Each structure stands twice: as C-alpha cells, then as structure tokens.
Coordinates of C-alpha atoms and ligand atoms in Angstrom, one line a residue:
Chain A
M1 CA 0.0 0.0 0.0
D2 CA 1.5 3.3 -1.0
Y3 CA 1.6 6.4 1.1
F4 CA -1.3 8.0 -0.8
T5 CA -3.8 5.1 -0.2
A6 CA -2.8 4.9 3.4
E7 CA -3.5 8.6 3.9
L8 CA -6.8 8.2 2.1
L9 CA -7.8 5.3 4.3
N10 CA -6.8 7.2 7.4
M11 CA -8.8 10.2 6.3
K12 CA -11.8 8.0 5.6
Y13 CA -11.4 6.6 9.2
V14 CA -11.2 10.1 10.7
V15 CA -14.2 11.4 8.7
S16 CA -16.4 8.4 9.5
K17 CA -15.5 8.6 13.2
N18 CA -16.5 12.3 13.2
V19 CA -19.7 11.6 11.3
D20 CA -20.5 8.8 13.8
A21 CA -19.9 11.2 16.7
F22 CA -22.1 13.8 15.1
F23 CA -25.0 11.4 14.6
T24 CA -24.5 10.1 18.1
I25 CA -25.0 13.6 19.5
I26 CA -28.1 14.2 17.3
Y27 CA -29.5 11.0 18.7
D28 CA -28.7 11.9 22.3
V29 CA -30.2 15.3 21.9
A30 CA -33.4 13.8 20.4
V31 CA -33.7 11.4 23.3
F32 CA -33.2 14.3 25.7
I33 CA -35.9 16.3 24.1
L34 CA -38.3 13.4 24.0
R35 CA -37.6 12.8 27.6
F36 CA -38.5 16.4 28.3
F37 CA -41.9 16.1 26.6
K38 CA -42.5 12.8 28.4
E39 CA -41.9 14.3 31.8
A40 CA -43.0 17.9 31.3
F41 CA -46.7 17.2 31.5
K42 CA -46.5 14.4 34.1
P43 CA -46.8 14.8 37.9
P44 CA -45.1 15.5 40.2
F45 CA -44.8 19.1 39.1
E46 CA -42.1 21.1 40.7
F47 CA -44.1 24.4 40.7
G48 CA -41.8 25.9 43.4
E49 CA -38.7 25.2 41.4
I50 CA -40.3 26.4 38.1
I51 CA -41.2 29.7 39.7
R52 CA -37.8 30.1 41.2
Q53 CA -36.2 29.4 37.8
C54 CA -38.5 31.9 36.1
Y55 CA -37.4 34.5 38.6
Q56 CA -33.7 33.6 37.9
V57 CA -34.2 34.0 34.1
G58 CA -35.7 37.5 34.6
Y59 CA -33.3 38.5 37.3
R60 CA -30.2 37.4 35.3
S61 CA -31.2 39.3 32.1
L62 CA -33.4 42.2 33.1
A63 CA -30.7 44.9 33.5
L64 CA -29.0 44.0 30.3
I65 CA -32.2 43.7 28.3
S66 CA -33.5 47.1 29.5
M67 CA -30.3 48.8 28.4
T68 CA -29.9 47.0 25.1
G69 CA -33.6 47.4 24.2
F70 CA -33.6 51.1 24.9
I71 CA -30.4 51.8 23.1
T72 CA -31.4 49.6 20.1
G73 CA -34.6 51.6 19.7
F74 CA -32.9 54.9 20.1
V75 CA -30.0 54.2 17.7
F76 CA -32.1 52.5 15.1
T77 CA -34.4 55.5 14.9
K78 CA -31.5 57.9 14.8
Q79 CA -29.8 56.0 12.0
S80 CA -33.0 55.6 9.9
R81 CA -33.9 59.3 10.0
P82 CA -31.5 60.5 7.3
S83 CA -32.7 58.1 4.6
L84 CA -36.3 58.9 5.3
A85 CA -35.6 62.6 5.4
E86 CA -34.3 62.4 1.8
F87 CA -37.9 61.7 0.7
G88 CA -39.3 64.1 3.3
A89 CA -40.9 61.1 4.9
T90 CA -39.8 61.4 8.5
S91 CA -43.5 61.2 9.6
W92 CA -43.2 57.5 8.7
L93 CA -40.5 57.0 11.2
P94 CA -42.7 55.7 14.1
S95 CA -44.4 53.0 12.0
L96 CA -41.2 52.0 10.3
V97 CA -39.4 51.7 13.6
A98 CA -42.3 49.8 15.2
I99 CA -42.3 47.3 12.4
A100 CA -38.6 46.7 12.7
I101 CA -38.7 46.4 16.5
I102 CA -41.7 44.1 16.8
R103 CA -41.1 41.9 13.7
A104 CA -37.3 41.5 14.0
L105 CA -35.3 43.3 16.6
A106 CA -37.1 42.5 19.9
P107 CA -37.3 38.7 19.5
L108 CA -33.7 38.4 18.2
V109 CA -32.1 40.8 20.7
T110 CA -33.9 39.1 23.6
A111 CA -33.0 35.6 22.5
L112 CA -29.4 36.4 21.9
I113 CA -28.9 38.2 25.2
C114 CA -30.7 35.4 27.1
A115 CA -28.6 32.8 25.2
G116 CA -25.6 34.6 26.6
K117 CA -26.7 35.3 30.1
V118 CA -29.3 32.6 30.9
G119 CA -28.1 29.7 28.7
S120 CA -24.5 29.9 30.0
G121 CA -25.9 30.2 33.5
I122 CA -27.9 27.0 33.1
G123 CA -25.0 25.1 31.5
A124 CA -22.5 26.2 34.2
E125 CA -25.0 25.5 37.1
L126 CA -26.0 22.0 36.0
G127 CA -22.5 21.3 34.9
S128 CA -21.0 22.0 38.3
M129 CA -23.8 20.0 40.0
K130 CA -22.9 17.1 37.7
V131 CA -19.2 17.1 38.4
T132 CA -19.6 17.5 42.1
E133 CA -22.0 14.5 42.2
Q134 CA -24.9 16.6 43.3
I135 CA -27.0 15.2 40.5
D136 CA -26.1 11.7 41.6
A137 CA -27.0 12.7 45.1
I138 CA -30.5 13.9 43.9
E139 CA -31.0 10.5 42.2
V140 CA -30.0 8.4 45.1
S141 CA -32.3 10.3 47.4
G142 CA -35.1 8.9 45.2
V143 CA -35.9 12.2 43.4
N144 CA -36.1 12.4 39.6
S145 CA -33.2 14.8 38.9
F146 CA -34.3 15.3 35.3
N147 CA -37.7 16.5 36.4
Y148 CA -36.4 18.6 39.2
L149 CA -33.5 20.3 37.3
V150 CA -34.1 20.1 33.6
V151 CA -37.9 20.2 33.2
S152 CA -38.2 23.2 35.5
R153 CA -35.5 25.1 33.7
V154 CA -36.8 24.5 30.2
W155 CA -40.3 25.5 31.4
A156 CA -38.9 28.7 32.8
T157 CA -37.0 29.8 29.7
T158 CA -39.9 28.8 27.4
L159 CA -42.4 30.9 29.5
M160 CA -40.1 33.8 30.3
I161 CA -38.4 34.6 27.0
P162 CA -41.7 35.7 25.3
L163 CA -42.5 37.9 28.2
L164 CA -39.0 39.4 28.1
M165 CA -39.4 39.9 24.4
C166 CA -42.5 42.1 25.0
Y167 CA -40.5 44.0 27.6
T168 CA -37.6 44.5 25.2
A169 CA -40.1 45.7 22.5
F170 CA -41.5 48.2 25.1
M171 CA -38.0 49.5 26.0
A172 CA -37.0 49.8 22.4
M173 CA -40.2 51.8 21.6
M174 CA -39.3 54.1 24.5
G175 CA -35.9 54.6 23.0
A176 CA -37.4 55.3 19.7
F177 CA -39.9 57.8 21.2
L178 CA -37.1 59.6 23.0
D179 CA -35.3 60.2 19.7
I180 CA -38.4 61.1 17.8
T181 CA -39.7 63.5 20.4
L182 CA -36.3 65.2 20.6
N183 CA -36.2 65.8 16.9
E184 CA -39.8 66.0 15.6
Q185 CA -41.5 67.1 18.9
T186 CA -44.1 64.4 18.4
S187 CA -46.4 63.8 21.3
F188 CA -46.5 60.4 22.9
S189 CA -50.1 59.6 21.8
I190 CA -49.5 60.6 18.2
F191 CA -46.3 58.5 18.3
L192 CA -48.2 55.5 19.5
T193 CA -51.0 55.9 17.1
N194 CA -48.6 56.1 14.2
A195 CA -46.4 53.3 15.5
F196 CA -49.1 50.8 15.8
S197 CA -51.0 51.7 12.6
K198 CA -49.0 49.2 10.5
I199 CA -48.6 46.4 13.1
T200 CA -50.8 43.4 12.5
F201 CA -51.9 40.6 14.8
L202 CA -49.7 38.3 12.7
D203 CA -46.6 40.4 13.4
F204 CA -47.1 40.1 17.1
T205 CA -48.0 36.4 17.2
S206 CA -45.2 35.5 15.0
S207 CA -42.8 37.2 17.3
V208 CA -44.3 35.5 20.4
I209 CA -44.1 32.1 18.7
R210 CA -40.5 32.7 17.7
S211 CA -39.7 33.7 21.3
I212 CA -41.3 30.5 22.6
V213 CA -39.1 28.5 20.2
F214 CA -36.0 30.5 21.2
G215 CA -36.8 30.1 24.9
F216 CA -37.2 26.3 24.5
T217 CA -33.9 26.1 22.5
I218 CA -32.0 28.1 25.2
G219 CA -33.4 25.9 28.0
I220 CA -32.8 22.6 26.2
V221 CA -29.3 23.4 25.0
G222 CA -28.1 24.7 28.3
S223 CA -29.6 21.8 30.2
Y224 CA -28.3 19.2 27.8
Q225 CA -24.8 20.6 28.0
G226 CA -24.9 20.9 31.8
Y227 CA -26.6 17.6 32.5
N228 CA -24.1 15.7 30.4
T229 CA -20.9 17.4 31.5
S230 CA -17.9 15.3 32.0
Q231 CA -14.2 15.9 32.6
G232 CA -14.5 17.7 35.9
T233 CA -14.2 21.4 36.4
Q234 CA -12.8 21.9 32.9
G235 CA -16.0 20.5 31.6
V236 CA -18.1 23.1 33.4
G237 CA -16.5 25.9 31.5
K238 CA -17.0 24.0 28.3
A239 CA -20.6 23.3 29.0
A240 CA -21.3 27.0 29.7
N241 CA -19.4 28.0 26.5
M242 CA -21.1 25.5 24.3
S243 CA -24.5 26.4 25.6
V244 CA -24.1 29.9 24.3
V245 CA -22.5 29.0 21.0
I246 CA -24.9 26.3 20.1
S247 CA -28.1 28.1 21.1
M248 CA -27.1 31.2 19.2
F249 CA -26.4 29.2 16.1
L250 CA -29.8 27.4 16.4
I251 CA -31.6 30.7 17.1
F252 CA -30.4 32.1 13.8
I253 CA -31.4 29.0 11.9
E254 CA -34.9 29.0 13.6
E255 CA -35.3 32.7 12.9
I256 CA -34.7 32.2 9.2
L257 CA -37.0 29.2 9.0
I258 CA -39.9 30.8 10.9
V259 CA -39.6 34.1 9.0
Q260 CA -39.9 32.2 5.7
I261 CA -43.0 30.4 6.9
V262 CA -44.6 33.6 8.3
N263 CA -43.9 35.5 5.1
Y264 CA -45.5 32.7 3.1
I265 CA -48.6 33.0 5.3
R266 CA -48.6 36.8 5.0
V267 CA -48.7 36.6 1.2
A268 CA -51.3 33.8 1.1
Chain B
M1 CA -13.1 -4.3 66.5
P2 CA -16.6 -2.9 66.8
I3 CA -19.2 -5.1 68.5
H4 CA -22.3 -5.1 66.4
T5 CA -25.0 -7.0 68.2
H6 CA -27.6 -7.1 65.5
I7 CA -26.0 -9.1 62.8
D8 CA -28.4 -11.6 61.3
M9 CA -26.4 -14.0 59.0
S10 CA -29.6 -15.5 57.6
K11 CA -30.7 -12.4 55.9
E12 CA -28.8 -10.9 52.8
M13 CA -29.2 -7.2 52.3
I14 CA -26.9 -7.1 49.2
R15 CA -25.7 -9.8 47.0
V16 CA -23.3 -9.0 44.1
T17 CA -22.4 -11.9 41.8
D18 CA -19.6 -11.9 39.2
L19 CA -19.8 -8.2 38.6
H20 CA -17.9 -6.7 35.7
K21 CA -17.6 -3.1 34.7
A22 CA -15.3 -1.4 32.2
F23 CA -15.0 2.1 30.8
G24 CA -13.7 1.7 27.3
D25 CA -10.5 -0.3 27.5
N26 CA -10.2 0.3 31.2
E27 CA -11.5 -2.9 32.9
V28 CA -12.2 -1.6 36.3
L29 CA -14.2 -4.4 38.0
R30 CA -13.4 -8.0 36.9
G31 CA -15.7 -10.4 38.7
I32 CA -16.7 -9.1 42.1
D33 CA -18.7 -11.3 44.5
L34 CA -20.0 -9.7 47.7
I35 CA -22.6 -10.4 50.3
V36 CA -23.7 -8.0 53.0
H37 CA -25.8 -9.5 55.8
K38 CA -28.3 -7.7 57.9
G39 CA -26.7 -5.5 60.5
E40 CA -23.2 -6.0 59.1
N41 CA -20.5 -3.5 58.4
V42 CA -18.4 -4.5 55.4
V43 CA -15.4 -2.5 54.7
V44 CA -14.0 -2.5 51.1
L45 CA -10.3 -1.6 51.1
G46 CA -8.3 -0.7 48.0
R47 CA -5.9 1.7 46.5
S48 CA -7.0 4.8 44.7
G49 CA -8.4 4.1 41.3
T50 CA -9.2 0.4 41.9
G51 CA -12.9 1.0 41.3
K52 CA -14.3 1.2 44.9
S53 CA -16.5 4.1 44.0
V54 CA -17.6 2.4 40.8
L55 CA -18.7 -0.6 42.9
I56 CA -21.1 1.2 45.1
K57 CA -22.4 3.3 42.3
V58 CA -23.3 0.1 40.5
I59 CA -25.0 -1.1 43.7
A60 CA -27.0 2.1 44.0
G61 CA -28.0 1.8 40.3
L62 CA -26.1 5.0 39.2
L63 CA -23.9 2.9 36.8
K64 CA -25.0 -0.1 34.8
P65 CA -22.9 -3.3 35.2
D66 CA -21.5 -4.9 32.0
R67 CA -21.9 -8.4 33.4
G68 CA -23.1 -10.0 36.6
T69 CA -26.0 -9.4 38.9
V70 CA -26.7 -7.0 41.8
F71 CA -29.5 -7.8 44.3
V72 CA -30.3 -5.1 46.8
L73 CA -33.0 -6.0 49.4
D74 CA -34.0 -8.9 47.3
E75 CA -34.5 -6.9 44.1
E76 CA -32.4 -7.0 41.0
V77 CA -31.3 -3.4 40.5
E78 CA -30.8 -3.6 36.7
R79 CA -34.4 -4.9 36.2
L80 CA -36.1 -2.1 38.0
N81 CA -37.8 0.7 36.1
H82 CA -37.3 4.3 37.1
T83 CA -40.1 4.4 39.7
Q84 CA -39.1 1.1 41.3
L85 CA -35.5 2.1 41.4
R86 CA -36.4 5.4 43.2
A87 CA -38.5 3.5 45.7
L88 CA -35.6 1.2 46.4
R89 CA -33.2 4.1 46.7
L90 CA -35.3 5.6 49.5
K91 CA -34.1 2.6 51.6
I92 CA -30.4 3.3 50.8
G93 CA -28.3 6.0 52.3
F94 CA -25.4 7.1 50.1
S95 CA -22.7 9.2 51.6
F96 CA -20.6 10.6 48.7
Q97 CA -16.8 10.9 48.6
S98 CA -17.2 14.6 47.9
S99 CA -20.2 14.9 50.3
A100 CA -22.1 16.3 47.3
L101 CA -24.2 18.8 49.4
Y102 CA -26.5 20.9 47.4
D103 CA -24.6 24.2 47.5
S104 CA -27.6 26.4 46.6
M105 CA -29.5 25.2 49.7
T106 CA -29.1 25.6 53.5
V107 CA -28.3 22.6 55.6
R108 CA -31.9 22.3 56.6
E109 CA -33.0 22.3 53.0
N110 CA -30.3 19.8 52.1
L111 CA -31.7 17.5 54.7
E112 CA -35.4 17.8 54.0
F113 CA -35.0 17.7 50.2
P114 CA -35.9 14.0 49.8
L115 CA -38.5 14.1 52.5
V116 CA -40.5 17.0 51.1
R117 CA -40.7 15.3 47.7
N118 CA -41.1 11.7 48.4
S119 CA -43.7 11.3 51.1
N120 CA -46.6 13.2 52.6
V121 CA -44.9 13.6 55.9
R122 CA -46.2 16.5 57.8
R123 CA -44.2 19.7 58.4
K124 CA -43.9 19.0 62.1
E125 CA -42.6 15.5 61.5
I126 CA -40.1 16.8 58.9
N127 CA -38.7 19.3 61.4
M128 CA -38.4 16.7 64.0
R129 CA -36.5 14.3 61.7
V130 CA -34.1 17.1 60.6
E131 CA -33.3 18.0 64.2
E132 CA -32.9 14.3 65.1
A133 CA -30.5 13.7 62.2
L134 CA -28.5 16.8 63.0
E135 CA -28.3 15.8 66.6
A136 CA -27.2 12.3 65.6
V137 CA -24.2 13.8 63.8
G138 CA -23.6 16.4 66.5
L139 CA -24.2 19.5 64.3
S140 CA -27.5 20.9 65.5
K141 CA -26.2 24.4 65.4
A142 CA -25.4 24.3 61.7
I143 CA -29.0 24.0 60.6
S144 CA -29.3 27.3 58.8
Q145 CA -25.8 27.5 57.4
M146 CA -24.8 27.1 53.8
P147 CA -22.6 24.2 52.8
S148 CA -19.8 26.6 51.7
E149 CA -19.6 27.8 55.3
L150 CA -18.8 24.3 56.6
S151 CA -15.4 22.5 56.9
G152 CA -14.7 19.3 55.1
G153 CA -15.4 17.2 58.2
Q154 CA -18.7 19.0 58.9
R155 CA -19.8 18.5 55.3
K156 CA -19.1 14.8 55.6
R157 CA -21.3 14.7 58.8
I158 CA -24.1 16.7 57.1
G159 CA -23.9 14.3 54.2
I160 CA -24.4 11.4 56.6
A161 CA -27.2 13.2 58.3
R162 CA -28.9 13.8 55.0
T163 CA -29.0 10.1 54.3
L164 CA -30.3 9.3 57.8
I165 CA -33.3 11.4 57.3
M166 CA -35.1 8.8 55.2
R167 CA -34.3 6.1 57.8
P168 CA -32.4 3.9 55.4
L169 CA -31.9 0.1 55.9
L170 CA -28.6 0.2 54.1
M171 CA -25.8 2.7 54.2
L172 CA -23.1 3.1 51.5
Y173 CA -20.2 5.2 52.7
D174 CA -17.7 6.4 50.1
E175 CA -14.4 7.3 51.8
P176 CA -16.0 8.8 54.9
T177 CA -12.7 9.8 56.4
A178 CA -10.7 10.8 53.3
G179 CA -8.9 14.1 53.8
L180 CA -9.7 14.5 57.4
D181 CA -7.4 14.9 60.4
P182 CA -6.9 11.8 62.6
I183 CA -9.1 13.1 65.4
T184 CA -12.0 13.9 63.1
C185 CA -11.5 10.5 61.5
I186 CA -12.0 8.8 64.9
E187 CA -15.1 10.9 65.4
I188 CA -16.5 9.8 62.0
N189 CA -15.7 6.2 62.7
D190 CA -17.6 6.5 66.0
L191 CA -20.4 8.1 64.1
I192 CA -20.6 5.2 61.7
N193 CA -20.8 2.8 64.6
E194 CA -23.4 4.9 66.4
V195 CA -25.6 5.0 63.3
Q196 CA -25.3 1.2 63.1
E197 CA -26.4 0.8 66.7
R198 CA -29.1 3.4 66.6
Y199 CA -30.8 2.7 63.2
H200 CA -29.8 -1.0 62.8
T201 CA -28.5 -0.4 59.3
S202 CA -26.2 -2.6 57.3
S203 CA -23.3 -0.8 55.6
I204 CA -20.6 -0.9 53.0
I205 CA -17.8 1.4 54.0
I206 CA -15.3 2.2 51.3
T207 CA -11.9 3.4 52.4
H208 CA -8.2 3.2 52.1
D209 CA -7.7 4.3 55.7
L210 CA -6.8 1.3 57.9
T211 CA -7.7 3.0 61.1
C212 CA -11.2 3.5 59.8
A213 CA -11.4 0.0 58.6
K214 CA -10.3 -1.4 61.9
A215 CA -12.7 0.7 63.9
T216 CA -15.8 0.0 61.8
A217 CA -15.5 -3.4 60.1
D218 CA -17.2 -6.6 60.9
R219 CA -15.7 -7.9 57.8
V220 CA -13.0 -6.6 55.4
A221 CA -12.7 -7.2 51.7
M222 CA -9.5 -6.2 49.9
L223 CA -10.0 -5.0 46.3
L224 CA -7.0 -5.5 44.1
D225 CA -6.9 -5.4 40.3
G226 CA -10.7 -5.5 40.0
Q227 CA -11.3 -8.5 42.2
F228 CA -11.5 -9.2 45.9
A229 CA -8.1 -10.6 46.7
K230 CA -9.0 -11.5 50.3
E231 CA -12.0 -11.3 52.6
G232 CA -12.4 -11.9 56.3
S233 CA -11.9 -10.1 59.6
F234 CA -9.4 -7.3 59.7
E235 CA -6.7 -9.5 61.2
E236 CA -7.4 -12.4 58.8
V237 CA -7.0 -10.1 55.8
F238 CA -3.6 -8.8 56.8
D239 CA -2.3 -12.1 58.0
T240 CA -1.0 -13.0 54.6
D241 CA 2.0 -13.3 52.4
D242 CA 0.5 -11.5 49.4
E243 CA 3.0 -8.8 48.6
R244 CA 0.4 -6.4 47.4
I245 CA -1.6 -6.6 50.7
I246 CA 1.5 -6.3 52.8
S247 CA 2.7 -3.2 51.0
F248 CA -0.8 -1.7 51.3
Y249 CA -0.6 -2.2 55.0
H250 CA 2.8 -0.7 55.4
Y251 CA 2.4 2.3 53.3
N252 CA -0.8 3.2 55.1
F253 CA 1.1 3.7 58.3
I254 CA 4.1 5.5 56.8
T255 CA 2.2 8.2 55.0
Ligands
LIG301 N1 -17.7 7.8 34.6 C1 -16.5 7.3 34.3 N2 -16.1 7.3 33.1 C2 -14.9 6.8 32.8 N3 -14.1 6.2 33.6 C3 -14.4 6.2 34.9 C4 -15.7 6.7 35.3 N4 -15.8 6.5 36.7 C5 -14.7 5.9 37.1 N5 -13.8 5.7 36.0 C6 -12.5 5.0 36.1 O1 -12.7 3.9 36.9 C7 -11.5 3.7 37.7 C8 -11.9 3.6 39.1 O2 -12.5 4.7 39.6 P1 -13.1 4.9 41.1 O3 -13.6 6.3 41.2 O4 -14.0 3.8 41.4 O5 -11.8 4.7 42.0 P2 -11.7 4.6 43.5 O6 -11.3 3.2 43.9 O7 -13.0 5.1 44.1 O8 -10.5 5.6 43.9 P3 -10.4 6.7 45.0 O9 -9.9 6.1 46.2 O10 -9.4 7.7 44.4 O11 -11.8 7.4 45.1 C9 -10.6 4.9 37.4 O12 -9.6 4.5 36.6 C10 -11.5 5.9 36.7 O13 -10.7 6.5 35.7
LIG302 MG1 -13.6 6.8 45.1

C-alpha cells in the first residue's frame, strides 16, 4: 500500500469517526428532548422550582435587556432618519421603527442576550452540579433529577423569553420615542397611534411564537450541555461556553425558517 | 473491632455476583462477589483508582454493570424501572466521597429535600426528623448555614445526616474519612458505629484508611486489580504473604 492510499484510508477513518460522533450527538439530543416532553406534563410538578427558575431568568437578564432594548430603539431611529428625510418622509419614522422592532429586533435581541446570560448560566450551574456529584445525590435520594433540574429550567425559559421579548419591545419603543420627540417634537399619543398603525396581529403572534421556540432552545441546549458534563471542572466551562455558541447558532437558523414560513402565510 | 450486636447472618441485604464493569479499554471491575448481611458493616479496602466508588455506584444503580447481577434488598437493581428504582433508593443512604451537598441550599433544605418530595410527611414530623438527624451527627447548630460555610469534616457529617433522614436500611459510605485529620477520623468512625447501633443499618464502607477499617469493620474485603483478593476479619485479611496486601498495610502507616 502506497503512502497516498494509506493517507486516504486514514482520512476515511477520521471522517467516518467524526460523522459517527455527530449522529450520536443528534440521537442523544433527540432522546433528551423526547424525555423532556414525556416528563414535562406528568406529575409530580415542581411548581416551586419552576417559579424560582422563572425568577432567575428574569433576574439574570433584566438589566442588560433594559439597556440594550432602549439603546437599540434609540440608535435604530436615529440612523434611519436621514434616509427617510431624503424623501421628506420622517413622519413615517414611528411606524417604520415599530415594524422593525416588533417583527425583527425585539425577538432576536432578547433571544441572543438570554442565550448569553441565561443559557450559559444553566450550562454552568447544571455542569457543576454534575461534576460535584450533586445530580447523583439527587438521584440516590429517590428524586427524579431530570424532572427537578431540567424540566423546571426548560419551562422557565420557554415561558419567560416571550415575556421578556415584550418587555424588550417596550423598552425599544421608549428609546425610539425619545429620539423622535427630541427631533420632531411628536407627542406620545401621536407617536403610539402612528407606530401601531401598521402592526398586525400576525406580526405580534409570529414574534411571540418565535420567542417561545427560542426560549425552549436556550433551555434545552443549556440543560443538555450541563446535565451531560464530564471531565471535571474543565467540563463546566466548556458546558457554559457550548450552551451559548450552540443556542445562538440554532436561534439564527430557527429565525430564518420561521420568518420564511410567516412571510409565506402573510402573502397567502 | 466494633461489637455489632444485630448481625443476622440468615438475611442478605446485598448480593453481588460476578460483577464486571469497564470504561472503554479500562477494565475496572473484573468479577466481584460480595454479600452483606443484615446489620453487618463490610469495609471495602483498596488503593486509589481500583474501582471502589464504581462498585457502590453500581450497587445504587447509578452505573450499569457490564456483566453480573446485583441484588439489593432482594430486588435485582438492573431490572427495576425508574419508579421502582427510586422506591428502592429511599431505603439506601449514600454518603458521597465529595459529600455532594446541594450548594444552593441551606443545611436544613439539604436534609429535608428528599423528605419534602417523596412522602406526605407533615411539616412537624419533617422538622423533628431534621433535628434528630443533625443531633445524631452532632451538628445541630449548623441548621441554617450554607454548605460553603462548613469545613470538610462538617460536610461529611451533614452528608451522613442527609442520608439518615429517610431512615435507610442500608448505608453506603464512600471514603467517609478521606482528607480529614486523625481526630476527626475517629469521630467519623464512632459516628458510623453509632448510626449502626441506633438505626440497625447494614453498611458498605469504602476506604483506604486502615484506622477507619479497623474501627468499623465486621468484615473486610480487599479490592486488588478488579477483584477481591482477600476477605475476612481485619486480622485475617492482613495475616497474609500476598506482597500487594502487605505493602498496602505498610504504606498506610508510613504516609
Ligand atoms: N464515569 C466514568 N467514566 C470513565 N471512567 C471512569 C468513570 N468513573 C470511574 N472511572 C474510572 O474507573 C476507575 C476507578 O474509579 P473509582 O472512582 O471507582 O476509583 P476509587 O477506587 O474510588 O478511587 P479513589 O480512592 O481515588 O476514590 C478509574 O480508573 C477511573 O478513571
Ligand atoms: Mg472513590
């Protein structure tokens, strides 16, 4: 066997090993998600823990979301003004900004910030519980650790991220209003009437649905990474890191897919 | 040697037969046979990395054996479904090598965690049991502290108290004295014997500390290369010409 064939065979081995690993992970994740659905609607419900986790999601992200939302609205309005002014159409600014915020910016900004703050938090928290044997301890005390730890966290992100998205939209609108009232001296009621004149029910529901999907993604990815941590303390950092990277990646893909579907519905 | 008065040789609490467990190429357990009778303290001795922790994790159903059978309280662990396994685990107290206290909860919450979820015991009864378990390990004053505020020895005790709360029939101690000073070690040994007398438990105690083994064992099993090389009373096990056991004995007292 010459060198070239040997290299080729080796490459084939490496590739097939990686492909195997890839599909093993896909399979594992699928099993993890199925297990969530199996246990999410089955007693015992950990209501106390779900509420505590909801509070954690809000608490971890609120400050950052308030600031980012407000600044996004403010800056977006400021930057859009010149191009509208060219056509003498600055009066359209409120409705243009509202559409951009509610259709696109609010869900995406919220999801990305929460992937960073909340997703990494879940990954690190469950990861350190795993490597310090706390998850084993829960299991040997006769409590279902998946239900107690994972189901409660996934419920929390799935419920809270749509709420936080509404809050981000509100803050962004406030930012937009600040800029508009400073420049065009528009009153708040006129701003609101203009802003919502072009927003449809579909715009709003599509954003809420996307946020639910994003929330679920952040919860599942963070929990999966944390719950399956290995390699000690080093693994905890990796779990936190991977939670952020993977959920952000998935959020972009989901965003593109759902927007395509909604646009299809909008035209039909 | 401890004098445990409740040993009932006719009743088997744990029976492990021909147990094998490997992680990849690393064959950790290669044919373990072990029986624990009612009221008996069995000490498993062995060097670091010989698979002692793996053995009790298999017994508690946290790891699956590759081959062999494990019966705990007359039930085959591997055949149980999730619900049955949880029911069985309520009768087992597992004290972890790292204590594994829940670090987001106070000592009280750590202790009552399984009780609040597993049974409809009333609040008053829960408080009573928490106080009783803390008193049994001599740490009543730590009730509202966080685990991070405790010393290693105190954590070990709280870990043991946490298992006592469900009134287990069986105790599995993973390195109860590792990393503790000699006096604290003696206190923990006494605690293990007290638990035995007070709650009539049967136990497996995993350790590489000979003082602990001597103080608590009714029977000692020496784990070497994935199998029990020798089993019997403490004196019997070390009355041997097996090089490996002799060196284990000597190094234990030098270091
Ligand atoms: N989850 C796991 N995955 C892979 N290998 C493992 C796992 N758990 C244990 N091992 C391996 O099994 C062997 C025995 O580990 P174990 O923790 O049982 O040792 P031990 O006898 O308890 O040692 P120590 O006294 O240091 O606690 C080690 O070589 C370890 O690398
Ligand atoms: Mg160990």
